[in-house]
């Protein structure tokens, strides 16, 4: 009778429940553990068991990413999840993956990369040397891809975007970003971070004009085979901020206008 636990139990009953820092240390124990914990199946299972924590750049040098854990004591609520030896901007995150960008002074453009803090693995993204603004990152279940929703950051003398086209880019793809329609009416809005509800992304955008009517912009069909669609919702009340929690939308002033639309 063997005194050791089978790898199947160690991996799927123990390692999958560890926090990212402890998991990273365990990967160095055995090569087989390192290989298995790098697979897509394990990474998704491990991430599903981790708490959803807000993340943000940790200092003015943009060399670390911090997470805020409200469950911890005050001393340990902030902790580093991704230290870097160079300056990076955090562009987007999804399912434990971080998309980062770095400004290249020689080309006056940004290079993009994706990293997994749990495994310390990273890869460069083959995006054209355009000045992109990252609007969102999301999983596309029909293809198993992670995708970026991008907008070219061309600005005129008014400071407003000139190129009213959005692009979709699949992480790891060799193909250039694919353009999708960007309605002309959206030019009056500046998009910030989205909140995800079911198969759609939602923005409560900043208005470029003070007299603009408050709206919610929705990016539909992120998880179906039909062409994606951008549309505008007119909420029934004035919204200050909104966010997603437990697969529902919440706002500072009113909830029914956004939940289950």
XYZ file of C-alpha atoms in Angstrom:
261
model
C 0.000 0.000 0.000
C 1.539 3.309 -1.103
C 1.978 5.987 1.605
C 1.510 8.780 -0.952
C -1.673 10.355 -2.210
C -2.383 9.911 -5.927
C -1.659 12.954 -8.079
C -5.321 13.090 -9.067
C -6.321 13.787 -5.451
C -3.440 16.191 -4.812
C -4.229 18.236 -7.916
C -8.031 18.323 -7.852
C -8.669 18.184 -4.101
C -5.731 20.204 -2.736
C -3.849 22.326 -5.273
C -6.983 23.651 -6.946
C -8.085 25.204 -3.625
C -4.795 26.970 -2.810
C -4.301 30.712 -3.045
C -2.161 31.850 -6.022
C 0.996 32.498 -3.998
C 0.964 29.060 -2.339
C 0.115 27.390 -5.641
C 3.120 29.036 -7.283
C 5.406 27.567 -4.596
C 3.874 24.097 -5.013
C 4.517 24.165 -8.763
C 8.237 23.950 -8.013
C 7.883 20.687 -6.054
C 7.219 18.368 -8.993
C 7.453 18.878 -12.738
C 4.169 17.029 -13.292
C 2.390 19.454 -10.949
C 3.844 22.386 -12.848
C 2.587 21.007 -16.163
C -0.903 20.159 -14.928
C -1.413 23.472 -13.139
C -0.625 25.298 -16.395
C -3.459 23.665 -18.334
C -6.575 25.608 -19.240
C -8.817 23.173 -17.349
C -6.910 23.588 -14.092
C -6.504 27.362 -14.378
C -10.230 27.887 -14.896
C -11.101 25.525 -12.036
C -8.583 27.225 -9.744
C -9.772 30.725 -10.625
C -13.423 29.754 -10.063
C -12.538 28.963 -6.435
C -10.793 32.280 -5.796
C -12.588 35.336 -4.419
C -13.335 38.144 -6.865
C -11.109 41.021 -5.726
C -10.733 44.511 -7.211
C -7.250 45.177 -8.586
C -5.403 48.380 -9.453
C -1.850 49.721 -10.029
C -0.032 49.871 -6.733
C 2.287 52.863 -7.128
C 3.196 55.767 -9.360
C 5.845 53.699 -11.127
C 3.288 51.118 -12.349
C 5.530 48.246 -11.278
C 3.076 46.221 -9.240
C -0.608 45.304 -9.224
C -2.466 45.308 -5.911
C -5.616 43.474 -4.880
C -8.007 44.642 -2.176
C -9.436 41.897 0.056
C -12.229 43.277 2.245
C -12.392 40.022 4.239
C -8.881 40.418 5.654
C -7.816 42.550 8.595
C -6.803 46.132 7.810
C -3.108 45.231 7.804
C -3.535 42.598 5.086
C -6.348 43.995 2.958
C -3.934 45.261 0.299
C -1.491 42.768 -1.163
C 0.600 42.493 -4.314
C -0.574 40.000 -6.921
C 1.802 40.879 -9.777
C 5.181 42.588 -9.213
C 7.073 43.782 -12.314
C 10.602 44.928 -13.046
C 9.382 47.392 -15.696
C 6.626 49.993 -15.966
C 3.330 48.544 -17.185
C -0.207 49.866 -17.473
C -3.065 47.566 -16.501
C -5.422 47.464 -19.490
C -7.939 44.741 -18.575
C -8.479 41.565 -16.559
C -10.661 38.482 -16.852
C -10.661 35.036 -15.198
C -7.347 35.689 -13.457
C -5.571 36.926 -16.601
C -4.108 40.425 -16.846
C -3.617 42.357 -20.073
C -0.777 44.857 -19.754
C 0.640 47.520 -22.033
C 3.998 49.238 -22.168
C 4.826 52.457 -23.995
C 7.689 52.123 -26.465
C 9.386 55.478 -26.966
C 11.198 54.337 -30.117
C 7.930 53.709 -31.979
C 5.682 56.059 -29.966
C 3.216 53.178 -29.566
C 2.250 50.545 -27.020
C 3.073 46.856 -26.899
C 0.565 44.513 -25.254
C 1.054 41.319 -23.273
C -1.056 38.913 -21.224
C 0.075 37.342 -17.963
C -1.221 34.948 -15.326
C -0.017 36.014 -11.849
C -0.817 32.569 -10.417
C 1.734 30.833 -12.674
C 4.020 33.821 -13.475
C 3.610 33.052 -17.177
C 3.216 35.713 -19.845
C 3.048 36.131 -23.620
C 3.164 39.053 -26.007
C 0.054 39.913 -28.004
C 0.490 40.481 -31.714
C -1.431 43.702 -32.029
C -0.655 46.262 -34.744
C 1.361 49.304 -33.574
C -1.771 51.448 -33.333
C -2.717 53.539 -30.337
C -5.529 51.381 -28.946
C -7.834 52.056 -26.053
C -8.885 48.824 -24.339
C -12.612 48.886 -23.631
C -13.011 45.361 -22.210
C -11.750 41.784 -22.041
C -14.182 38.869 -22.051
C -14.361 35.078 -22.625
C -16.059 33.835 -25.787
C -17.389 30.388 -24.891
C -18.322 29.163 -28.419
C -14.657 29.393 -29.476
C -12.934 29.097 -26.088
C -11.129 32.366 -26.805
C -10.484 35.374 -24.649
C -11.139 38.552 -26.598
C -10.325 42.222 -26.309
C -12.733 44.956 -27.325
C -10.570 47.811 -28.606
C -10.957 51.285 -30.013
C -8.306 53.179 -31.942
C -7.326 56.194 -29.914
C -7.302 58.826 -32.648
C -8.234 62.254 -31.345
C -8.873 65.538 -33.076
C -8.421 69.084 -31.836
C -11.530 68.740 -29.663
C -10.012 65.829 -27.756
C -12.846 63.518 -28.829
C -12.203 60.221 -30.639
C -12.035 60.630 -34.421
C -12.106 56.958 -35.371
C -15.577 55.680 -34.484
C -14.709 52.025 -35.085
C -14.254 49.271 -32.526
C -12.148 46.174 -32.994
C -12.241 42.646 -31.605
C -8.967 40.804 -31.053
C -8.634 37.171 -29.935
C -5.757 36.632 -27.517
C -3.064 34.474 -29.095
C -4.308 35.057 -32.623
C -2.012 35.898 -35.527
C -4.829 37.708 -37.310
C -5.232 41.488 -37.077
C -8.102 42.900 -35.004
C -11.499 42.637 -36.677
C -13.499 45.855 -36.965
C -17.132 46.116 -35.887
C -19.604 48.954 -36.307
C -19.472 51.812 -33.823
C -22.705 53.853 -34.001
C -22.142 57.534 -34.708
C -24.328 58.486 -31.746
C -21.713 56.971 -29.402
C -19.252 59.765 -30.240
C -20.732 61.871 -27.418
C -19.562 59.416 -24.754
C -16.297 58.317 -23.162
C -16.336 54.713 -21.924
C -14.788 53.630 -18.639
C -14.641 50.153 -17.098
C -17.633 47.921 -17.958
C -19.737 45.705 -15.712
C -20.641 42.274 -17.063
C -24.125 40.789 -16.738
C -24.746 37.363 -18.278
C -23.613 37.611 -21.916
C -23.374 41.383 -22.193
C -20.992 44.149 -21.167
C -22.450 47.385 -19.789
C -20.983 50.874 -19.487
C -22.337 53.938 -17.733
C -20.254 56.322 -19.877
C -18.931 59.753 -19.132
C -20.649 62.408 -21.188
C -18.568 64.726 -23.351
C -21.381 67.285 -23.268
C -23.107 68.348 -20.071
C -26.536 68.339 -21.710
C -26.221 64.750 -22.975
C -28.904 62.391 -21.712
C -27.594 59.731 -19.265
C -27.442 56.343 -20.936
C -26.119 52.812 -20.546
C -24.183 51.354 -23.484
C -24.495 47.584 -23.964
C -22.233 45.242 -25.925
C -24.372 42.188 -26.727
C -23.643 38.647 -27.800
C -20.196 38.234 -26.277
C -20.913 34.509 -25.923
C -22.866 33.581 -29.034
C -22.054 32.982 -32.674
C -24.074 35.918 -34.006
C -22.295 39.198 -34.846
C -21.737 41.366 -31.755
C -23.936 44.406 -31.352
C -23.593 47.725 -29.544
C -26.735 49.493 -28.376
C -27.916 52.219 -26.028
C -30.298 51.884 -23.071
C -32.070 54.884 -21.568
C -32.354 54.248 -17.798
C -35.479 55.325 -15.919
C -33.522 57.359 -13.415
C -30.291 59.277 -13.039
C -27.405 56.930 -12.285
C -24.293 58.066 -10.458
C -22.274 54.839 -10.657
C -23.065 51.189 -11.211
C -21.242 47.916 -10.776
C -21.854 44.179 -10.940
C -22.365 41.998 -7.873
C -23.553 38.404 -7.725
C -24.437 38.491 -11.437
C -26.705 41.516 -10.979
C -26.252 45.183 -11.730
C -26.343 47.664 -8.883
C -26.315 51.454 -8.985
C -25.862 54.191 -6.423
C -29.383 55.470 -6.989
C -31.641 52.813 -8.484
C -31.475 49.114 -9.368
C -34.639 48.092 -11.192
C -33.736 50.090 -14.292
C -30.730 47.861 -14.891
C -31.518 44.417 -13.530
C -33.113 41.954 -15.901
C -33.596 44.395 -18.780
